[in-house]
Amino acid sequence: MASSVIARRYASAYFDVARDDGAVEKRGEDLARAAETLSNGEVVGALGNPRLAVVDRVNLALDLIDGVGESARNLCRLLVERNRISALPGVLEQYRILADRARGLVRAQVTTATEVTDSLRGLIADALRERFGADVEIEMSRDPSIIGGLVLRVGDRVIDNSLRTHLQQLQASLR
């Protein structure tokens, strides 16, 4: 099963519990703290080490995230028991998407070749607001290698309208 599907399932279940408890923000903070601690390469290696008993791996994880809320601890326990702790950063990302959606917020990453004027940024925000029917938070970045146009990422969707991609497609069609 693809890691994004796994992450989405765990995030969805965790989000449902947080929403039912009215603690979406708090549970998100707990999950972020746990992910920050347990996503270190050495920690992931230790928690996935088959030579350690599962109970020892679980205890190690819980010791490392002492002070994190019980729901996040339970989720981490489950991920360690099922040898899926490496999915934790993806779970956090998917949880944030669900929490944003519940608040009526869409986060978009827009990559352009050059600096974008405030007026163009406003036009992009308006178009996204209309398309998704939600408030939009835009993170702008520059990548001169795309030559022109833009690359838009919203959640797990990517719309690549860059000149680089169009030239690559043209080159491929001429072969």
Short mmCIF file of C-alpha atoms in Angstrom, two decimals:
data_model
loop_
_atom_site.label_atom_id
_atom_site.label_comp_id
_atom_site.label_asym_id
_atom_site.label_seq_id
_atom_site.Cartn_x
_atom_site.Cartn_y
_atom_site.Cartn_z
CA MET A 1 0.00 0.00 0.00
CA ALA A 2 1.36 3.42 -0.93
CA SER A 3 2.70 5.46 1.98
CA SER A 4 0.41 8.40 1.16
CA VAL A 5 -2.64 6.13 1.39
CA ILE A 6 -1.42 4.79 4.73
CA ALA A 7 -0.73 8.30 6.02
CA ARG A 8 -4.14 9.50 4.87
CA ARG A 9 -5.92 6.66 6.68
CA TYR A 10 -4.16 7.21 9.99
CA ALA A 11 -4.54 10.99 9.71
CA SER A 12 -8.23 10.68 8.95
CA ALA A 13 -8.88 8.47 11.98
CA TYR A 14 -6.81 10.72 14.24
CA PHE A 15 -8.58 13.81 12.89
CA ASP A 16 -12.03 12.29 13.45
CA VAL A 17 -11.21 11.70 17.12
CA ALA A 18 -9.75 15.20 17.50
CA ARG A 19 -12.78 16.80 15.84
CA ASP A 20 -15.21 14.80 18.00
CA ASP A 21 -13.32 15.95 21.10
CA GLY A 22 -13.24 19.56 19.87
CA ALA A 23 -9.45 19.55 20.09
CA VAL A 24 -8.27 19.74 16.47
CA GLU A 25 -5.68 22.45 17.17
CA LYS A 26 -4.27 20.84 20.33
CA ARG A 27 -4.08 17.37 18.76
CA GLY A 28 -2.32 18.85 15.75
CA GLU A 29 0.28 20.47 18.00
CA ASP A 30 0.79 17.17 19.84
CA LEU A 31 1.18 15.30 16.58
CA ALA A 32 3.68 17.88 15.30
CA ARG A 33 5.80 17.56 18.46
CA ALA A 34 5.73 13.76 18.22
CA ALA A 35 6.63 13.83 14.52
CA GLU A 36 9.49 16.25 15.13
CA THR A 37 10.96 13.94 17.77
CA LEU A 38 10.31 10.57 16.15
CA SER A 39 11.17 11.47 12.55
CA ASN A 40 14.91 11.67 13.17
CA GLY A 41 16.67 9.08 10.99
CA GLU A 42 18.37 7.33 13.90
CA VAL A 43 15.16 7.20 15.91
CA VAL A 44 13.20 5.79 12.96
CA GLY A 45 15.94 3.18 12.53
CA ALA A 46 15.79 2.17 16.18
CA LEU A 47 11.99 2.05 16.22
CA GLY A 48 11.99 -0.13 13.12
CA ASN A 49 14.76 -2.44 14.31
CA PRO A 50 13.41 -6.01 14.21
CA ARG A 51 16.06 -7.10 16.74
CA LEU A 52 14.30 -5.07 19.44
CA ALA A 53 11.13 -6.49 20.91
CA VAL A 54 8.02 -4.56 19.92
CA VAL A 55 7.34 -3.66 23.54
CA ASP A 56 10.85 -2.16 23.83
CA ARG A 57 10.36 -0.14 20.65
CA VAL A 58 7.00 1.14 21.88
CA ASN A 59 8.47 2.07 25.27
CA LEU A 60 11.36 3.89 23.58
CA ALA A 61 8.96 5.90 21.42
CA LEU A 62 6.72 6.77 24.36
CA ASP A 63 9.72 7.81 26.47
CA LEU A 64 10.90 10.12 23.68
CA ILE A 65 7.54 11.84 23.39
CA ASP A 66 6.82 12.17 27.09
CA GLY A 67 4.59 15.20 27.61
CA VAL A 68 2.72 14.75 24.34
CA GLY A 69 -1.05 14.22 24.61
CA GLU A 70 -2.50 10.75 25.05
CA SER A 71 -4.11 10.57 21.60
CA ALA A 72 -0.82 11.33 19.83
CA ARG A 73 0.96 8.83 22.07
CA ASN A 74 -1.61 6.17 21.18
CA LEU A 75 -1.21 6.88 17.49
CA CYS A 76 2.59 6.62 17.77
CA ARG A 77 2.25 3.39 19.74
CA LEU A 78 0.10 1.96 16.97
CA LEU A 79 2.52 3.08 14.24
CA VAL A 80 5.47 1.49 16.05
CA GLU A 81 3.56 -1.74 16.68
CA ARG A 82 2.67 -1.97 12.99
CA ASN A 83 6.17 -0.99 11.78
CA ARG A 84 4.83 2.18 10.18
CA ILE A 85 6.52 4.87 12.25
CA SER A 86 8.24 6.13 9.09
CA ALA A 87 4.76 7.23 7.92
CA LEU A 88 4.46 9.73 10.79
CA PRO A 89 5.58 12.84 8.82
CA GLY A 90 3.03 11.97 6.13
CA VAL A 91 0.35 11.47 8.76
CA LEU A 92 1.12 14.95 10.11
CA GLU A 93 0.97 16.47 6.63
CA GLN A 94 -2.37 14.80 5.89
CA TYR A 95 -3.73 15.81 9.31
CA ARG A 96 -2.86 19.44 8.60
CA ILE A 97 -4.69 19.25 5.28
CA LEU A 98 -7.80 17.88 7.02
CA ALA A 99 -7.60 20.51 9.77
CA ASP A 100 -7.18 23.30 7.22
CA ARG A 101 -10.12 22.00 5.21
CA ALA A 102 -12.28 21.93 8.36
CA ARG A 103 -11.36 25.60 8.95
CA GLY A 104 -12.15 26.46 5.34
CA LEU A 105 -8.50 27.07 4.46
CA VAL A 106 -6.52 25.83 1.47
CA ARG A 107 -2.72 26.07 1.42
CA ALA A 108 -1.08 26.46 -1.95
CA GLN A 109 2.57 26.46 -2.94
CA VAL A 110 3.25 28.50 -6.05
CA THR A 111 6.62 28.28 -7.77
CA THR A 112 7.58 30.81 -10.43
CA ALA A 113 10.77 31.58 -12.35
CA THR A 114 10.85 35.22 -11.24
CA GLU A 115 9.54 37.39 -8.42
CA VAL A 116 5.78 37.83 -8.48
CA THR A 117 4.20 41.25 -8.07
CA ASP A 118 1.62 41.78 -5.36
CA SER A 119 -1.10 42.28 -7.97
CA LEU A 120 -0.29 38.95 -9.67
CA ARG A 121 -0.17 37.25 -6.30
CA GLY A 122 -3.63 38.68 -5.60
CA LEU A 123 -4.94 37.38 -8.93
CA ILE A 124 -3.59 33.91 -8.17
CA ALA A 125 -5.17 34.00 -4.70
CA ASP A 126 -8.52 35.13 -6.14
CA ALA A 127 -8.48 32.36 -8.76
CA LEU A 128 -7.66 29.73 -6.14
CA ARG A 129 -10.30 31.10 -3.77
CA GLU A 130 -12.88 30.83 -6.53
CA ARG A 131 -11.73 27.35 -7.58
CA PHE A 132 -11.67 25.84 -4.08
CA GLY A 133 -14.38 27.92 -2.43
CA ALA A 134 -12.18 28.55 0.60
CA ASP A 135 -9.71 31.01 2.02
CA VAL A 136 -6.28 30.53 0.47
CA GLU A 137 -2.87 30.82 2.06
CA ILE A 138 -0.16 31.07 -0.58
CA GLU A 139 3.50 30.24 -0.12
CA MET A 140 5.54 31.66 -2.98
CA SER A 141 8.93 30.34 -4.08
CA ARG A 142 11.28 30.97 -6.98
CA ASP A 143 12.91 28.40 -9.22
CA PRO A 144 14.60 29.91 -12.29
CA SER A 145 14.90 26.44 -13.86
CA ILE A 146 11.18 26.41 -14.72
CA ILE A 147 11.98 29.27 -17.16
CA GLY A 148 8.47 30.77 -17.07
CA GLY A 149 4.91 30.05 -16.06
CA LEU A 150 4.20 28.49 -12.69
CA VAL A 151 3.90 25.25 -10.76
CA LEU A 152 1.01 25.06 -8.32
CA ARG A 153 0.75 22.55 -5.47
CA VAL A 154 -2.43 22.27 -3.44
CA GLY A 155 -2.53 19.28 -1.12
CA ASP A 156 -1.42 16.31 -3.18
CA ARG A 157 -2.40 17.96 -6.49
CA VAL A 158 0.23 19.46 -8.77
CA ILE A 159 -0.54 21.66 -11.75
CA ASP A 160 2.63 22.21 -13.76
CA ASN A 161 2.16 25.03 -16.24
CA SER A 162 5.85 25.85 -16.50
CA LEU A 163 7.62 26.68 -19.72
CA ARG A 164 10.21 24.00 -18.90
CA THR A 165 7.51 21.29 -18.86
CA HIS A 166 5.93 22.57 -22.07
CA LEU A 167 9.32 22.52 -23.81
CA GLN A 168 9.98 18.98 -22.55
CA GLN A 169 6.61 17.85 -23.88
CA LEU A 170 7.27 19.53 -27.22
CA GLN A 171 10.69 17.87 -27.43
CA ALA A 172 9.16 14.47 -26.65
CA SER A 173 6.48 14.90 -29.32
CA LEU A 174 9.12 15.74 -31.95
CA ARG A 175 11.00 12.49 -31.38
#
